[in-house]
PDB file of C-alpha atoms in Angstrom:
ATOM      1  CA  GLN A   1      -0.002   0.010   0.003  1.00  0.00           C
ATOM      2  CA  GLN A   2       1.611   3.264  -1.102  1.00  0.00           C
ATOM      3  CA  PRO A   3       1.849   5.939   1.523  1.00  0.00           C
ATOM      4  CA  VAL A   4       0.436   9.360   0.847  1.00  0.00           C
ATOM      5  CA  GLN A   5       2.697  12.366   1.116  1.00  0.00           C
ATOM      6  CA  SER A   6       1.640  15.950   1.559  1.00  0.00           C
ATOM      7  CA  PRO A   7       2.115  18.542   0.337  1.00  0.00           C
ATOM      8  CA  GLN A   8       3.118  17.600  -3.168  1.00  0.00           C
ATOM      9  CA  ALA A   9       5.329  20.638  -3.528  1.00  0.00           C
ATOM     10  CA  VAL A  10       6.472  23.555  -1.354  1.00  0.00           C
ATOM     11  CA  ILE A  11       8.524  26.621  -1.981  1.00  0.00           C
ATOM     12  CA  LEU A  12      10.495  28.127   0.903  1.00  0.00           C
ATOM     13  CA  ARG A  13      12.770  31.067   1.374  1.00  0.00           C
ATOM     14  CA  GLU A  14      16.139  30.473   3.059  1.00  0.00           C
ATOM     15  CA  GLY A  15      15.602  30.196   6.884  1.00  0.00           C
ATOM     16  CA  GLU A  16      11.902  29.160   6.783  1.00  0.00           C
ATOM     17  CA  ASP A  17      10.628  25.998   8.262  1.00  0.00           C
ATOM     18  CA  ALA A  18       8.657  23.224   6.464  1.00  0.00           C
ATOM     19  CA  VAL A  19       6.831  20.034   7.463  1.00  0.00           C
ATOM     20  CA  ILE A  20       6.270  17.100   5.189  1.00  0.00           C
ATOM     21  CA  ASN A  21       3.699  14.453   6.076  1.00  0.00           C
ATOM     22  CA  CYS A  22       3.496  10.829   5.292  1.00  0.00           C
ATOM     23  CA  SER A  23       0.510   8.662   6.134  1.00  0.00           C
ATOM     24  CA  SER A  24      -0.477   5.022   5.608  1.00  0.00           C
ATOM     25  CA  SER A  25      -3.778   3.270   5.643  1.00  0.00           C
ATOM     26  CA  LYS A  26      -2.210   0.201   7.171  1.00  0.00           C
ATOM     27  CA  ALA A  27      -0.322  -0.334  10.438  1.00  0.00           C
ATOM     28  CA  LEU A  28       3.334   0.772  10.141  1.00  0.00           C
ATOM     29  CA  TYR A  29       6.414  -1.092  11.245  1.00  0.00           C
ATOM     30  CA  SER A  30       8.883   1.562  10.119  1.00  0.00           C
ATOM     31  CA  VAL A  31       9.311   4.705   8.097  1.00  0.00           C
ATOM     32  CA  HIS A  32      12.267   5.777   6.057  1.00  0.00           C
ATOM     33  CA  TRP A  33      12.938   9.245   4.747  1.00  0.00           C
ATOM     34  CA  TYR A  34      15.092   9.975   1.701  1.00  0.00           C
ATOM     35  CA  ARG A  35      16.066  13.149  -0.317  1.00  0.00           C
ATOM     36  CA  GLN A  36      16.674  13.025  -4.031  1.00  0.00           C
ATOM     37  CA  LYS A  37      18.259  15.863  -5.948  1.00  0.00           C
ATOM     38  CA  HIS A  38      17.449  16.219  -9.646  1.00  0.00           C
ATOM     39  CA  GLY A  39      19.269  13.606 -11.668  1.00  0.00           C
ATOM     40  CA  GLU A  40      20.753  12.000  -8.631  1.00  0.00           C
ATOM     41  CA  ALA A  41      20.129   8.877  -6.500  1.00  0.00           C
ATOM     42  CA  PRO A  42      17.919   8.978  -3.423  1.00  0.00           C
ATOM     43  CA  VAL A  43      19.987   9.557  -0.271  1.00  0.00           C
ATOM     44  CA  PHE A  44      18.849   8.057   3.110  1.00  0.00           C
ATOM     45  CA  LEU A  45      18.119  10.558   5.793  1.00  0.00           C
ATOM     46  CA  MET A  46      16.738   8.495   8.665  1.00  0.00           C
ATOM     47  CA  ILE A  47      14.636   5.574   9.746  1.00  0.00           C
ATOM     48  CA  LEU A  48      11.888   5.557  12.463  1.00  0.00           C
ATOM     49  CA  LEU A  49      10.760   2.341  14.100  1.00  0.00           C
ATOM     50  CA  LYS A  50       7.308   1.946  15.729  1.00  0.00           C
ATOM     51  CA  GLY A  51       7.473   3.362  19.205  1.00  0.00           C
ATOM     52  CA  GLY A  52       6.896   7.039  18.445  1.00  0.00           C
ATOM     53  CA  GLU A  53      10.582   7.937  18.665  1.00  0.00           C
ATOM     54  CA  GLN A  54      11.762  11.178  17.065  1.00  0.00           C
ATOM     55  CA  LYS A  55      15.127  11.311  15.335  1.00  0.00           C
ATOM     56  CA  GLY A  56      17.255  14.200  14.213  1.00  0.00           C
ATOM     57  CA  HIS A  57      19.679  14.805  11.504  1.00  0.00           C
ATOM     58  CA  ASP A  58      21.356  18.321  11.660  1.00  0.00           C
ATOM     59  CA  LYS A  59      18.339  20.619  11.274  1.00  0.00           C
ATOM     60  CA  ILE A  60      16.135  17.881   9.878  1.00  0.00           C
ATOM     61  CA  SER A  61      14.127  15.785  12.300  1.00  0.00           C
ATOM     62  CA  ALA A  62      11.201  13.406  12.038  1.00  0.00           C
ATOM     63  CA  SER A  63       8.502  11.844  14.252  1.00  0.00           C
ATOM     64  CA  PHE A  64       6.502   8.738  13.935  1.00  0.00           C
ATOM     65  CA  ASN A  65       2.947   8.468  15.307  1.00  0.00           C
ATOM     66  CA  GLU A  66       2.169   4.772  15.372  1.00  0.00           C
ATOM     67  CA  LYS A  67      -1.417   5.254  16.354  1.00  0.00           C
ATOM     68  CA  LYS A  68      -2.159   7.538  13.531  1.00  0.00           C
ATOM     69  CA  GLN A  69      -0.018   5.600  11.120  1.00  0.00           C
ATOM     70  CA  GLN A  70       1.774   8.875  10.224  1.00  0.00           C
ATOM     71  CA  SER A  71       5.210  10.326  10.076  1.00  0.00           C
ATOM     72  CA  SER A  72       6.279  13.838   9.751  1.00  0.00           C
ATOM     73  CA  LEU A  73       9.562  15.346   8.558  1.00  0.00           C
ATOM     74  CA  TYR A  74      10.586  18.629   9.994  1.00  0.00           C
ATOM     75  CA  LEU A  75      13.049  21.011   8.214  1.00  0.00           C
ATOM     76  CA  THR A  76      14.080  23.954  10.198  1.00  0.00           C
ATOM     77  CA  ALA A  77      15.940  27.074   9.173  1.00  0.00           C
ATOM     78  CA  SER A  78      15.997  25.732   5.575  1.00  0.00           C
ATOM     79  CA  GLN A  79      19.149  26.133   3.453  1.00  0.00           C
ATOM     80  CA  LEU A  80      19.505  26.097  -0.278  1.00  0.00           C
ATOM     81  CA  SER A  81      21.057  22.625  -0.074  1.00  0.00           C
ATOM     82  CA  TYR A  82      17.760  21.244   1.285  1.00  0.00           C
ATOM     83  CA  SER A  83      16.195  21.549  -2.144  1.00  0.00           C
ATOM     84  CA  GLY A  84      15.039  18.291  -3.713  1.00  0.00           C
ATOM     85  CA  THR A  85      12.408  15.771  -3.627  1.00  0.00           C
ATOM     86  CA  TYR A  86      11.710  14.104  -0.282  1.00  0.00           C
ATOM     87  CA  PHE A  87      10.278  10.554  -0.226  1.00  0.00           C
ATOM     88  CA  CYS A  88       8.949   8.647   2.692  1.00  0.00           C
ATOM     89  CA  GLY A  89       9.093   4.886   2.447  1.00  0.00           C
ATOM     90  CA  THR A  90       6.971   2.633   4.706  1.00  0.00           C
ATOM     91  CA  VAL A  91       7.146  -0.971   5.857  1.00  0.00           C
ATOM     92  CA  ASN A  92       3.770  -2.330   6.926  1.00  0.00           C
ATOM     93  CA  SER A  93       3.396  -4.517  10.155  1.00  0.00           C
ATOM     94  CA  GLY A  94       2.583  -8.126   9.567  1.00  0.00           C
ATOM     95  CA  ALA A  95       3.211  -7.900   5.933  1.00  0.00           C
ATOM     96  CA  GLY A  96       5.258 -11.030   5.963  1.00  0.00           C
ATOM     97  CA  SER A  97       8.004  -9.336   3.999  1.00  0.00           C
ATOM     98  CA  TYR A  98       9.921  -6.279   4.381  1.00  0.00           C
ATOM     99  CA  GLN A  99       9.001  -4.423   1.269  1.00  0.00           C
ATOM    100  CA  LEU A 100       9.705  -0.736   1.453  1.00  0.00           C
ATOM    101  CA  THR A 101       7.023   1.156  -0.433  1.00  0.00           C
ATOM    102  CA  PHE A 102       7.655   4.822  -1.336  1.00  0.00           C
ATOM    103  CA  GLY A 103       5.273   7.717  -1.562  1.00  0.00           C
ATOM    104  CA  LYS A 104       5.149   9.821  -4.636  1.00  0.00           C
ATOM    105  CA  GLY A 105       7.388  12.483  -3.087  1.00  0.00           C
ATOM    106  CA  THR A 106       7.288  16.060  -2.023  1.00  0.00           C
ATOM    107  CA  LYS A 107       9.315  18.618  -4.101  1.00  0.00           C
ATOM    108  CA  LEU A 108      10.922  21.231  -1.915  1.00  0.00           C
ATOM    109  CA  SER A 109      12.463  24.268  -3.425  1.00  0.00           C
ATOM    110  CA  VAL A 110      14.394  26.668  -1.270  1.00  0.00           C
ATOM    111  CA  ILE A 111      15.045  30.105  -2.759  1.00  0.00           C
ATOM    112  CA  PRO A 112      17.340  32.964  -1.610  1.00  0.00           C
TER     113      PRO A 112
ATOM    114  CA  ASP B   1      30.212   7.573  -4.608  1.00  0.00           C
ATOM    115  CA  SER B   2      27.560   5.702  -2.690  1.00  0.00           C
ATOM    116  CA  GLY B   3      29.318   2.285  -3.074  1.00  0.00           C
ATOM    117  CA  VAL B   4      26.538   0.807  -5.084  1.00  0.00           C
ATOM    118  CA  THR B   5      27.629   0.429  -8.794  1.00  0.00           C
ATOM    119  CA  GLN B   6      25.130   0.352 -11.622  1.00  0.00           C
ATOM    120  CA  THR B   7      25.981  -0.236 -15.289  1.00  0.00           C
ATOM    121  CA  PRO B   8      25.388   1.038 -17.811  1.00  0.00           C
ATOM    122  CA  LYS B   9      24.304   4.586 -16.951  1.00  0.00           C
ATOM    123  CA  HIS B  10      22.385   5.056 -20.073  1.00  0.00           C
ATOM    124  CA  LEU B  11      20.749   2.659 -22.472  1.00  0.00           C
ATOM    125  CA  ILE B  12      18.814   3.362 -25.687  1.00  0.00           C
ATOM    126  CA  THR B  13      17.128   0.397 -27.340  1.00  0.00           C
ATOM    127  CA  ALA B  14      14.255  -0.394 -29.608  1.00  0.00           C
ATOM    128  CA  THR B  15      10.863  -1.829 -28.800  1.00  0.00           C
ATOM    129  CA  GLY B  16      10.790  -5.652 -28.684  1.00  0.00           C
ATOM    130  CA  GLN B  17      14.426  -5.828 -27.547  1.00  0.00           C
ATOM    131  CA  ARG B  18      16.001  -7.329 -24.387  1.00  0.00           C
ATOM    132  CA  VAL B  19      18.457  -5.633 -22.022  1.00  0.00           C
ATOM    133  CA  THR B  20      20.300  -6.438 -18.873  1.00  0.00           C
ATOM    134  CA  LEU B  21      21.027  -4.041 -16.124  1.00  0.00           C
ATOM    135  CA  ARG B  22      23.741  -4.743 -13.647  1.00  0.00           C
ATOM    136  CA  CYS B  23      24.201  -3.820  -9.938  1.00  0.00           C
ATOM    137  CA  SER B  24      27.036  -4.366  -7.486  1.00  0.00           C
ATOM    138  CA  PRO B  25      26.033  -3.758  -3.970  1.00  0.00           C
ATOM    139  CA  ARG B  26      27.983  -1.826  -1.354  1.00  0.00           C
ATOM    140  CA  SER B  27      30.740  -3.884   0.243  1.00  0.00           C
ATOM    141  CA  GLY B  28      29.281  -5.931   3.184  1.00  0.00           C
ATOM    142  CA  ASP B  29      25.674  -5.527   1.967  1.00  0.00           C
ATOM    143  CA  LEU B  30      23.822  -8.807   1.386  1.00  0.00           C
ATOM    144  CA  SER B  31      20.489  -7.507   0.237  1.00  0.00           C
ATOM    145  CA  VAL B  32      19.726  -5.924  -3.120  1.00  0.00           C
ATOM    146  CA  TYR B  33      16.592  -4.175  -4.226  1.00  0.00           C
ATOM    147  CA  TRP B  34      15.467  -2.938  -7.629  1.00  0.00           C
ATOM    148  CA  TYR B  35      13.212   0.112  -8.137  1.00  0.00           C
ATOM    149  CA  GLN B  36      11.795   1.679 -11.175  1.00  0.00           C
ATOM    150  CA  GLN B  37      11.314   5.433 -11.276  1.00  0.00           C
ATOM    151  CA  SER B  38       9.133   7.258 -13.800  1.00  0.00           C
ATOM    152  CA  LEU B  39       7.867  10.720 -13.714  1.00  0.00           C
ATOM    153  CA  ASP B  40       4.313   9.941 -12.600  1.00  0.00           C
ATOM    154  CA  GLN B  41       4.854   6.873 -10.583  1.00  0.00           C
ATOM    155  CA  GLY B  42       7.626   7.761  -8.255  1.00  0.00           C
ATOM    156  CA  LEU B  43       9.818   4.927  -6.963  1.00  0.00           C
ATOM    157  CA  GLN B  44       8.114   1.554  -7.646  1.00  0.00           C
ATOM    158  CA  PHE B  45       9.480  -1.411  -5.970  1.00  0.00           C
ATOM    159  CA  LEU B  46      10.258  -4.351  -8.277  1.00  0.00           C
ATOM    160  CA  ILE B  47      12.016  -7.165  -6.456  1.00  0.00           C
ATOM    161  CA  GLN B  48      14.408  -7.890  -3.495  1.00  0.00           C
ATOM    162  CA  TYR B  49      17.211 -10.506  -3.107  1.00  0.00           C
ATOM    163  CA  TYR B  50      18.986 -11.559  -0.005  1.00  0.00           C
ATOM    164  CA  ASN B  51      22.182 -13.588  -0.279  1.00  0.00           C
ATOM    165  CA  GLY B  52      21.066 -15.031  -3.593  1.00  0.00           C
ATOM    166  CA  GLU B  53      17.488 -15.710  -2.753  1.00  0.00           C
ATOM    167  CA  GLU B  54      14.390 -13.812  -3.719  1.00  0.00           C
ATOM    168  CA  ARG B  55      12.775 -12.295  -0.637  1.00  0.00           C
ATOM    169  CA  ALA B  56      10.060 -10.041  -1.845  1.00  0.00           C
ATOM    170  CA  LYS B  57       8.376  -9.169  -5.106  1.00  0.00           C
ATOM    171  CA  GLY B  58       6.557  -5.993  -6.017  1.00  0.00           C
ATOM    172  CA  ASN B  59       4.847  -4.917  -9.235  1.00  0.00           C
ATOM    173  CA  ILE B  60       7.276  -6.505 -11.497  1.00  0.00           C
ATOM    174  CA  LEU B  61       6.043  -7.507 -14.936  1.00  0.00           C
ATOM    175  CA  GLU B  62       6.342 -10.946 -16.258  1.00  0.00           C
ATOM    176  CA  ARG B  63       8.609  -9.689 -18.926  1.00  0.00           C
ATOM    177  CA  PHE B  64      11.071  -8.719 -16.260  1.00  0.00           C
ATOM    178  CA  SER B  65      13.291 -11.014 -14.253  1.00  0.00           C
ATOM    179  CA  ALA B  66      16.203 -10.767 -11.856  1.00  0.00           C
ATOM    180  CA  GLN B  67      18.705 -12.758 -10.052  1.00  0.00           C
ATOM    181  CA  GLN B  68      21.505 -12.248  -7.500  1.00  0.00           C
ATOM    182  CA  PHE B  69      24.698 -14.163  -8.040  1.00  0.00           C
ATOM    183  CA  PRO B  70      27.106 -15.867  -5.468  1.00  0.00           C
ATOM    184  CA  ASP B  71      29.293 -12.818  -5.628  1.00  0.00           C
ATOM    185  CA  LEU B  72      26.264 -10.805  -4.620  1.00  0.00           C
ATOM    186  CA  HIS B  73      25.930  -8.703  -7.713  1.00  0.00           C
ATOM    187  CA  SER B  74      22.463  -8.610  -9.286  1.00  0.00           C
ATOM    188  CA  GLU B  75      21.094  -8.386 -12.768  1.00  0.00           C
ATOM    189  CA  LEU B  76      17.740  -7.114 -13.907  1.00  0.00           C
ATOM    190  CA  ASN B  77      16.603  -8.493 -17.249  1.00  0.00           C
ATOM    191  CA  LEU B  78      14.010  -6.632 -19.267  1.00  0.00           C
ATOM    192  CA  SER B  79      12.580  -8.284 -22.361  1.00  0.00           C
ATOM    193  CA  SER B  80      10.047  -7.512 -25.109  1.00  0.00           C
ATOM    194  CA  LEU B  81      10.601  -3.945 -24.263  1.00  0.00           C
ATOM    195  CA  GLU B  82       7.766  -1.416 -24.758  1.00  0.00           C
ATOM    196  CA  LEU B  83       7.835   2.435 -24.817  1.00  0.00           C
ATOM    197  CA  GLY B  84       6.343   2.483 -21.412  1.00  0.00           C
ATOM    198  CA  ASP B  85       9.285   0.673 -19.850  1.00  0.00           C
ATOM    199  CA  SER B  86      11.393   3.929 -20.445  1.00  0.00           C
ATOM    200  CA  ALA B  87      12.358   4.919 -16.905  1.00  0.00           C
ATOM    201  CA  LEU B  88      15.202   5.241 -14.414  1.00  0.00           C
ATOM    202  CA  TYR B  89      16.019   1.948 -12.834  1.00  0.00           C
ATOM    203  CA  PHE B  90      17.615   2.070  -9.451  1.00  0.00           C
ATOM    204  CA  CYS B  91      19.398  -0.648  -7.511  1.00  0.00           C
ATOM    205  CA  ALA B  92      19.788  -0.261  -3.730  1.00  0.00           C
ATOM    206  CA  SER B  93      21.571  -2.390  -1.182  1.00  0.00           C
ATOM    207  CA  SER B  94      21.379  -2.864   2.556  1.00  0.00           C
ATOM    208  CA  PRO B  95      23.199  -5.094   5.139  1.00  0.00           C
ATOM    209  CA  ARG B  96      20.169  -7.194   5.924  1.00  0.00           C
ATOM    210  CA  PRO B  97      16.786  -7.891   4.214  1.00  0.00           C
ATOM    211  CA  TRP B  98      14.621  -6.359   6.943  1.00  0.00           C
ATOM    212  CA  THR B  99      14.328  -2.779   8.094  1.00  0.00           C
ATOM    213  CA  GLY B 100      13.941  -3.444  11.875  1.00  0.00           C
ATOM    214  CA  ASP B 101      17.254  -1.853  12.438  1.00  0.00           C
ATOM    215  CA  HIS B 102      18.895   1.535  11.713  1.00  0.00           C
ATOM    216  CA  TYR B 103      20.126   0.757   8.252  1.00  0.00           C
ATOM    217  CA  GLY B 104      18.670   2.563   5.331  1.00  0.00           C
ATOM    218  CA  TYR B 105      18.992   1.637   1.799  1.00  0.00           C
ATOM    219  CA  THR B 106      22.036   2.799  -0.291  1.00  0.00           C
ATOM    220  CA  PHE B 107      21.012   3.649  -3.895  1.00  0.00           C
ATOM    221  CA  GLY B 108      23.145   3.407  -6.948  1.00  0.00           C
ATOM    222  CA  SER B 109      23.153   6.238  -9.533  1.00  0.00           C
ATOM    223  CA  GLY B 110      20.706   4.386 -11.715  1.00  0.00           C
ATOM    224  CA  THR B 111      20.367   3.317 -15.267  1.00  0.00           C
ATOM    225  CA  ARG B 112      18.349   5.427 -17.548  1.00  0.00           C
ATOM    226  CA  LEU B 113      16.571   3.324 -20.069  1.00  0.00           C
ATOM    227  CA  THR B 114      15.064   4.809 -23.195  1.00  0.00           C
ATOM    228  CA  VAL B 115      12.941   2.636 -25.460  1.00  0.00           C
ATOM    229  CA  VAL B 116      12.425   4.025 -28.828  1.00  0.00           C
TER     230      VAL B 116
END
């Protein structure tokens, strides 16, 4: 089941904050976040396991709400280098396999 | 350089033809994953191998097949190619086949396939 990401696109000025949401219709075991710059491979940012833990990566952090089957990625004090498409990937609980299914992505553009 | 090597980087071929895409995982990684990325579909999971065995299958067409060899490199074979198969094909690797730990996937730079 493909997770749903929102928003589809967002434009920020340097220094502004953004939140990207990822939701699933099925129970989640884990959530991955990746960033892909144009013409490049996706790059792993972080993984969150069920248990509601929040992780951080420089000024990028994420939370995982197991009950709501949602994860949110927080980008604070955005920099030009944050531009790219952000994908969440989900692994469903009890799926019997560990297939990582990606959302359609959120395109983030940071402008001066 | 992510450590995952994909060849070739670009491939242009005609409809009806067959191609083979190759992937060498990062050193120490036992699991390999194949994804197809097109503009409107995002990253679509095709298939996963762990230590030579198929572990999970996604929306992979019957015209497509893959395998992982004893040296852990993997090949994705695409046959009877159609225009709609044009896409970016990524290979990724991870140490283990499950995601219950803190390892993410390391992606290769992809093979861009154009079917004309």
